[in-house]
């Protein structure tokens, strides 16, 4: 079992600094937050509710990769060029979240190297865990298809 990399994984000083940049937003259930290969100009940290990450696979609409809950980071692609989403995301329930302007946070990461390092380490750990989840989900789908 993998451990989630919630916002609490960030050192308190950097976590508080990041959260001070966020604005409160709400989304209804079944709302698309972003689609694959579109511009990643923002990201969210979930307060309440659930969001599913998904991928488009040939001959399928969206295939669920992972479900995220409270305290988790929604969106990774905002930190790395070319700043395009690699997955899609949709709310599974009504959601409350902190929303962040990606360019503002990237600028802060550049101007404050200690903050930037902490954010990069945190996002890197989240990225690694999500890569493992994606790989596992795709292997499950492949195994299912091979049996059919």
PDB file of C-alpha atoms in Angstrom, residues 39-105:
ATOM      1  CA  UNK A  39      -2.986  24.294 -20.461  1.00  0.00           C
ATOM      2  CA  UNK A  40      -2.111  23.653 -16.809  1.00  0.00           C
ATOM      3  CA  UNK A  41      -2.364  27.174 -15.427  1.00  0.00           C
ATOM      4  CA  UNK A  42      -3.699  26.355 -11.958  1.00  0.00           C
ATOM      5  CA  UNK A  43      -3.857  23.591  -9.383  1.00  0.00           C
ATOM      6  CA  UNK A  44      -5.859  22.729  -6.279  1.00  0.00           C
ATOM      7  CA  UNK A  45      -5.519  21.248  -2.831  1.00  0.00           C
ATOM      8  CA  UNK A  46      -8.679  19.443  -1.852  1.00  0.00           C
ATOM      9  CA  UNK A  47     -10.411  20.488   1.381  1.00  0.00           C
ATOM     10  CA  UNK A  48     -13.521  18.307   1.128  1.00  0.00           C
ATOM     11  CA  UNK A  49     -15.041  15.970  -1.421  1.00  0.00           C
ATOM     12  CA  UNK A  50     -13.426  13.639  -3.932  1.00  0.00           C
ATOM     13  CA  UNK A  51     -11.859  14.020  -7.364  1.00  0.00           C
ATOM     14  CA  UNK A  52     -10.989  11.266  -9.802  1.00  0.00           C
ATOM     15  CA  UNK A  53      -7.979  11.390 -12.098  1.00  0.00           C
ATOM     16  CA  UNK A  54      -8.558   9.724 -15.441  1.00  0.00           C
ATOM     17  CA  UNK A  55      -6.973   8.995 -18.782  1.00  0.00           C
ATOM     18  CA  UNK A  56      -8.402   8.600 -22.242  1.00  0.00           C
ATOM     19  CA  UNK A  57      -7.643   5.163 -23.624  1.00  0.00           C
ATOM     20  CA  UNK A  58      -8.479   3.940 -27.122  1.00  0.00           C
ATOM     21  CA  UNK A  59     -12.138   2.907 -27.433  1.00  0.00           C
ATOM     22  CA  UNK A  60     -13.011   4.155 -23.917  1.00  0.00           C
ATOM     23  CA  UNK A  61     -14.317   7.464 -22.628  1.00  0.00           C
ATOM     24  CA  UNK A  62     -12.324   8.107 -19.475  1.00  0.00           C
ATOM     25  CA  UNK A  63     -10.598   5.393 -17.475  1.00  0.00           C
ATOM     26  CA  UNK A  64     -10.279   6.128 -13.790  1.00  0.00           C
ATOM     27  CA  UNK A  65      -6.696   6.090 -12.564  1.00  0.00           C
ATOM     28  CA  UNK A  66      -7.032   7.236  -8.971  1.00  0.00           C
ATOM     29  CA  UNK A  67      -9.397   8.959  -6.554  1.00  0.00           C
ATOM     30  CA  UNK A  68      -8.130  11.861  -4.451  1.00  0.00           C
ATOM     31  CA  UNK A  69      -9.488  13.076  -1.129  1.00  0.00           C
ATOM     32  CA  UNK A  70      -8.992  15.744   1.490  1.00  0.00           C
ATOM     33  CA  UNK A  71      -5.544  17.328   1.678  1.00  0.00           C
ATOM     34  CA  UNK A  72      -4.388  15.959  -1.665  1.00  0.00           C
ATOM     35  CA  UNK A  73      -2.876  17.857  -4.575  1.00  0.00           C
ATOM     36  CA  UNK A  74      -4.988  18.006  -7.731  1.00  0.00           C
ATOM     37  CA  UNK A  75      -2.753  18.635 -10.698  1.00  0.00           C
ATOM     38  CA  UNK A  76       0.991  18.202 -11.173  1.00  0.00           C
ATOM     39  CA  UNK A  77       1.639  19.428 -14.694  1.00  0.00           C
ATOM     40  CA  UNK A  78       1.550  23.113 -13.701  1.00  0.00           C
ATOM     41  CA  UNK A  79       5.121  22.848 -12.344  1.00  0.00           C
ATOM     42  CA  UNK A  80       6.825  21.280 -15.368  1.00  0.00           C
ATOM     43  CA  UNK A  81       7.092  22.515 -18.964  1.00  0.00           C
ATOM     44  CA  UNK A  82       5.240  22.365 -21.287  1.00  0.00           C
ATOM     45  CA  UNK A  83       2.600  23.046 -18.560  1.00  0.00           C
ATOM     46  CA  UNK A  84      -0.040  20.745 -20.084  1.00  0.00           C
ATOM     47  CA  UNK A  85      -2.182  18.267 -18.183  1.00  0.00           C
ATOM     48  CA  UNK A  86      -1.136  14.632 -18.566  1.00  0.00           C
ATOM     49  CA  UNK A  87      -4.416  13.319 -17.137  1.00  0.00           C
ATOM     50  CA  UNK A  88      -7.966  14.594 -16.779  1.00  0.00           C
ATOM     51  CA  UNK A  89      -9.855  15.250 -13.546  1.00  0.00           C
ATOM     52  CA  UNK A  90     -13.503  15.286 -12.517  1.00  0.00           C
ATOM     53  CA  UNK A  91     -15.272  15.861  -9.223  1.00  0.00           C
ATOM     54  CA  UNK A  92     -17.030  12.800  -7.815  1.00  0.00           C
ATOM     55  CA  UNK A  93     -18.916  14.792  -5.197  1.00  0.00           C
ATOM     56  CA  UNK A  94     -19.300  18.446  -4.326  1.00  0.00           C
ATOM     57  CA  UNK A  95     -15.798  19.781  -3.676  1.00  0.00           C
ATOM     58  CA  UNK A  96     -14.258  22.582  -1.658  1.00  0.00           C
ATOM     59  CA  UNK A  97     -10.632  23.352  -2.446  1.00  0.00           C
ATOM     60  CA  UNK A  98      -7.837  25.869  -2.395  1.00  0.00           C
ATOM     61  CA  UNK A  99      -7.084  27.041  -5.937  1.00  0.00           C
ATOM     62  CA  UNK A 100      -3.643  28.349  -6.892  1.00  0.00           C
ATOM     63  CA  UNK A 101      -2.391  30.393  -9.815  1.00  0.00           C
ATOM     64  CA  UNK A 102       0.428  28.249 -11.230  1.00  0.00           C
ATOM     65  CA  UNK A 103       2.541  31.120 -12.567  1.00  0.00           C
ATOM     66  CA  UNK A 104       2.391  32.907  -9.213  1.00  0.00           C
ATOM     67  CA  UNK A 105       3.576  29.798  -7.349  1.00  0.00           C
TER      68      UNK A 105
END
